[in-house]
Amino acid sequence: MPPGTGDTQLSITQEIPITGVVMVTTPQQVALADCVKGAAMFSKVSVPILGVIENMRYFLCPGCDTAHSLYGDTSHVTTLMGDTPLLASLPMVPRVVADCDQGTPSVISCEIMAGQFEHVLEQILPSLDLG
């Protein structure tokens, strides 16, 4: 869902059975503030928060495979999210930009992202009611 705690989000939580949510944010303060507000809203309507994904945590240089921080120290992500587990810190990978432009799922063409998402699934699957 888009960020926020408006009517759309509330209606979905009231009309569709939700086993849990994964919050996704970038390490920017304004994005984190939206994420914290969203988490509070889900908590109020008794929707479990399975974890948080920090998107675009660093830039992974395709030439040297070196990780370059985009936002400096991002330890505030885990501090603001409290007890919510950090499921992944995803890199910004140039290949993903091209994939998105072409409509190609990154998990198919980018081993780095496929591995990250597999790790996230391993963490949240035990919490999901798939029966």
PDB file of C-alpha atoms in Angstrom:
ATOM      1  CA  MET A   1       0.000   0.000   0.000  1.00  0.00           C
ATOM      2  CA  PRO A   2       1.141   3.572  -0.405  1.00  0.00           C
ATOM      3  CA  PRO A   3       2.444   5.357   2.676  1.00  0.00           C
ATOM      4  CA  GLY A   4      -0.017   6.861   5.067  1.00  0.00           C
ATOM      5  CA  THR A   5      -2.833   6.030   7.414  1.00  0.00           C
ATOM      6  CA  GLY A   6      -5.811   7.230   5.405  1.00  0.00           C
ATOM      7  CA  ASP A   7      -9.197   5.822   4.487  1.00  0.00           C
ATOM      8  CA  THR A   8      -7.782   3.412   1.898  1.00  0.00           C
ATOM      9  CA  GLN A   9      -5.489   1.705   4.370  1.00  0.00           C
ATOM     10  CA  LEU A  10      -8.154   1.511   7.057  1.00  0.00           C
ATOM     11  CA  SER A  11     -10.772   0.178   4.634  1.00  0.00           C
ATOM     12  CA  ILE A  12      -8.439  -2.566   3.456  1.00  0.00           C
ATOM     13  CA  THR A  13      -7.702  -3.664   7.012  1.00  0.00           C
ATOM     14  CA  GLN A  14     -11.432  -3.818   7.740  1.00  0.00           C
ATOM     15  CA  GLU A  15     -12.519  -5.581   4.536  1.00  0.00           C
ATOM     16  CA  ILE A  16      -9.709  -8.038   3.797  1.00  0.00           C
ATOM     17  CA  PRO A  17      -8.326 -10.577   6.254  1.00  0.00           C
ATOM     18  CA  ILE A  18      -4.671  -9.695   6.769  1.00  0.00           C
ATOM     19  CA  THR A  19      -2.260 -12.124   8.394  1.00  0.00           C
ATOM     20  CA  GLY A  20       0.445  -9.488   8.732  1.00  0.00           C
ATOM     21  CA  VAL A  21       2.220  -6.625   7.014  1.00  0.00           C
ATOM     22  CA  VAL A  22       5.783  -5.888   6.027  1.00  0.00           C
ATOM     23  CA  MET A  23       6.668  -2.223   6.299  1.00  0.00           C
ATOM     24  CA  VAL A  24       9.036  -0.877   3.618  1.00  0.00           C
ATOM     25  CA  THR A  25      10.941   2.370   4.029  1.00  0.00           C
ATOM     26  CA  THR A  26      14.020   4.189   2.872  1.00  0.00           C
ATOM     27  CA  PRO A  27      16.453   5.409   5.535  1.00  0.00           C
ATOM     28  CA  GLN A  28      15.328   9.036   5.098  1.00  0.00           C
ATOM     29  CA  GLN A  29      13.741  10.636   8.162  1.00  0.00           C
ATOM     30  CA  VAL A  30      10.528  11.625   6.346  1.00  0.00           C
ATOM     31  CA  ALA A  31      10.030   8.103   4.953  1.00  0.00           C
ATOM     32  CA  LEU A  32      10.709   6.605   8.365  1.00  0.00           C
ATOM     33  CA  ALA A  33       8.154   8.921   9.951  1.00  0.00           C
ATOM     34  CA  ASP A  34       5.519   7.638   7.487  1.00  0.00           C
ATOM     35  CA  CYS A  35       6.541   4.066   8.241  1.00  0.00           C
ATOM     36  CA  VAL A  36       6.239   4.596  12.002  1.00  0.00           C
ATOM     37  CA  LYS A  37       2.779   6.172  11.538  1.00  0.00           C
ATOM     38  CA  GLY A  38       1.695   3.287   9.348  1.00  0.00           C
ATOM     39  CA  ALA A  39       2.972   0.763  11.881  1.00  0.00           C
ATOM     40  CA  ALA A  40       1.033   2.513  14.642  1.00  0.00           C
ATOM     41  CA  MET A  41      -2.150   2.386  12.545  1.00  0.00           C
ATOM     42  CA  PHE A  42      -1.738  -1.335  11.845  1.00  0.00           C
ATOM     43  CA  SER A  43      -1.105  -1.941  15.523  1.00  0.00           C
ATOM     44  CA  LYS A  44      -4.333  -0.113  16.444  1.00  0.00           C
ATOM     45  CA  VAL A  45      -6.366  -2.345  14.130  1.00  0.00           C
ATOM     46  CA  SER A  46      -4.599  -5.495  15.392  1.00  0.00           C
ATOM     47  CA  VAL A  47      -2.705  -6.300  12.208  1.00  0.00           C
ATOM     48  CA  PRO A  48       0.651  -7.878  13.101  1.00  0.00           C
ATOM     49  CA  ILE A  49       3.758  -6.190  11.753  1.00  0.00           C
ATOM     50  CA  LEU A  50       6.023  -8.966  10.497  1.00  0.00           C
ATOM     51  CA  GLY A  51       9.030  -6.731   9.991  1.00  0.00           C
ATOM     52  CA  VAL A  52      10.540  -3.817   8.161  1.00  0.00           C
ATOM     53  CA  ILE A  53      12.574  -3.688   4.952  1.00  0.00           C
ATOM     54  CA  GLU A  54      15.005  -0.843   4.532  1.00  0.00           C
ATOM     55  CA  ASN A  55      15.025  -0.088   0.799  1.00  0.00           C
ATOM     56  CA  MET A  56      17.920   1.654  -0.979  1.00  0.00           C
ATOM     57  CA  ARG A  57      20.165   1.318   2.082  1.00  0.00           C
ATOM     58  CA  TYR A  58      23.289   1.524  -0.056  1.00  0.00           C
ATOM     59  CA  PHE A  59      24.402   1.736  -3.662  1.00  0.00           C
ATOM     60  CA  LEU A  60      26.151  -1.353  -4.948  1.00  0.00           C
ATOM     61  CA  CYS A  61      28.690  -0.223  -7.536  1.00  0.00           C
ATOM     62  CA  PRO A  62      28.490  -2.503 -10.583  1.00  0.00           C
ATOM     63  CA  GLY A  63      32.136  -1.830 -11.446  1.00  0.00           C
ATOM     64  CA  CYS A  64      33.766  -2.745  -8.152  1.00  0.00           C
ATOM     65  CA  ASP A  65      30.973  -4.396  -6.095  1.00  0.00           C
ATOM     66  CA  THR A  66      31.616  -1.903  -3.296  1.00  0.00           C
ATOM     67  CA  ALA A  67      28.684  -0.816  -1.123  1.00  0.00           C
ATOM     68  CA  HIS A  68      28.379   2.970  -0.795  1.00  0.00           C
ATOM     69  CA  SER A  69      26.005   4.341   1.844  1.00  0.00           C
ATOM     70  CA  LEU A  70      23.434   6.710   0.361  1.00  0.00           C
ATOM     71  CA  TYR A  71      22.128   8.139   3.615  1.00  0.00           C
ATOM     72  CA  GLY A  72      25.036   7.914   6.061  1.00  0.00           C
ATOM     73  CA  ASP A  73      24.404   6.207   9.373  1.00  0.00           C
ATOM     74  CA  THR A  74      21.026   4.483   9.258  1.00  0.00           C
ATOM     75  CA  SER A  75      20.991   2.984  12.733  1.00  0.00           C
ATOM     76  CA  HIS A  76      17.950   5.188  13.407  1.00  0.00           C
ATOM     77  CA  VAL A  77      15.850   2.779  11.304  1.00  0.00           C
ATOM     78  CA  THR A  78      15.953   0.042  13.930  1.00  0.00           C
ATOM     79  CA  THR A  79      15.671   2.577  16.738  1.00  0.00           C
ATOM     80  CA  LEU A  80      12.483   4.123  15.342  1.00  0.00           C
ATOM     81  CA  MET A  81      10.899   0.761  14.542  1.00  0.00           C
ATOM     82  CA  GLY A  82      11.445  -0.518  18.101  1.00  0.00           C
ATOM     83  CA  ASP A  83      10.949  -4.264  18.463  1.00  0.00           C
ATOM     84  CA  THR A  84       9.965  -4.726  14.828  1.00  0.00           C
ATOM     85  CA  PRO A  85      12.532  -7.007  13.197  1.00  0.00           C
ATOM     86  CA  LEU A  86      14.645  -5.615  10.374  1.00  0.00           C
ATOM     87  CA  LEU A  87      14.064  -8.193   7.639  1.00  0.00           C
ATOM     88  CA  ALA A  88      16.503  -6.786   5.088  1.00  0.00           C
ATOM     89  CA  SER A  89      18.543  -3.788   4.079  1.00  0.00           C
ATOM     90  CA  LEU A  90      18.228  -3.750   0.310  1.00  0.00           C
ATOM     91  CA  PRO A  91      20.829  -2.206  -1.941  1.00  0.00           C
ATOM     92  CA  MET A  92      20.159   0.172  -4.787  1.00  0.00           C
ATOM     93  CA  VAL A  93      21.269  -1.888  -7.765  1.00  0.00           C
ATOM     94  CA  PRO A  94      21.377  -0.272 -11.224  1.00  0.00           C
ATOM     95  CA  ARG A  95      20.057  -3.502 -12.748  1.00  0.00           C
ATOM     96  CA  VAL A  96      16.836  -3.151 -10.742  1.00  0.00           C
ATOM     97  CA  VAL A  97      16.163   0.282 -12.263  1.00  0.00           C
ATOM     98  CA  ALA A  98      16.439  -1.189 -15.756  1.00  0.00           C
ATOM     99  CA  ASP A  99      14.270  -4.155 -14.748  1.00  0.00           C
ATOM    100  CA  CYS A 100      11.541  -1.871 -13.430  1.00  0.00           C
ATOM    101  CA  ASP A 101      11.583   0.171 -16.633  1.00  0.00           C
ATOM    102  CA  GLN A 102      11.157  -3.047 -18.635  1.00  0.00           C
ATOM    103  CA  GLY A 103       8.588  -4.627 -16.309  1.00  0.00           C
ATOM    104  CA  THR A 104      10.929  -7.475 -15.383  1.00  0.00           C
ATOM    105  CA  PRO A 105      10.768  -8.755 -11.790  1.00  0.00           C
ATOM    106  CA  SER A 106      14.163  -8.182 -10.183  1.00  0.00           C
ATOM    107  CA  VAL A 107      14.093 -11.562  -8.491  1.00  0.00           C
ATOM    108  CA  ILE A 108      14.382 -13.153 -11.937  1.00  0.00           C
ATOM    109  CA  SER A 109      17.296 -11.151 -13.302  1.00  0.00           C
ATOM    110  CA  CYS A 110      19.247 -10.001 -10.234  1.00  0.00           C
ATOM    111  CA  GLU A 111      20.818 -12.623  -7.979  1.00  0.00           C
ATOM    112  CA  ILE A 112      21.457 -10.073  -5.235  1.00  0.00           C
ATOM    113  CA  MET A 113      17.785  -9.112  -4.982  1.00  0.00           C
ATOM    114  CA  ALA A 114      16.616 -12.710  -5.366  1.00  0.00           C
ATOM    115  CA  GLY A 115      18.773 -13.698  -2.404  1.00  0.00           C
ATOM    116  CA  GLN A 116      17.534 -10.785  -0.310  1.00  0.00           C
ATOM    117  CA  PHE A 117      13.877 -11.567  -0.983  1.00  0.00           C
ATOM    118  CA  GLU A 118      14.419 -15.268  -0.322  1.00  0.00           C
ATOM    119  CA  HIS A 119      15.912 -14.317   3.048  1.00  0.00           C
ATOM    120  CA  VAL A 120      12.870 -12.141   3.825  1.00  0.00           C
ATOM    121  CA  LEU A 121      10.492 -14.961   2.903  1.00  0.00           C
ATOM    122  CA  GLU A 122      12.335 -17.414   5.140  1.00  0.00           C
ATOM    123  CA  GLN A 123      11.810 -15.017   8.033  1.00  0.00           C
ATOM    124  CA  ILE A 124       8.121 -14.244   7.507  1.00  0.00           C
ATOM    125  CA  LEU A 125       6.692 -17.522   6.185  1.00  0.00           C
ATOM    126  CA  PRO A 126       6.436 -19.079   9.665  1.00  0.00           C
ATOM    127  CA  SER A 127       4.203 -16.140  10.697  1.00  0.00           C
ATOM    128  CA  LEU A 128       1.781 -16.427   7.799  1.00  0.00           C
ATOM    129  CA  ASP A 129      -1.452 -18.370   7.977  1.00  0.00           C
ATOM    130  CA  LEU A 130      -1.422 -20.069   4.586  1.00  0.00           C
ATOM    131  CA  GLY A 131      -3.906 -22.793   5.451  1.00  0.00           C
TER     132      GLY A 131
END
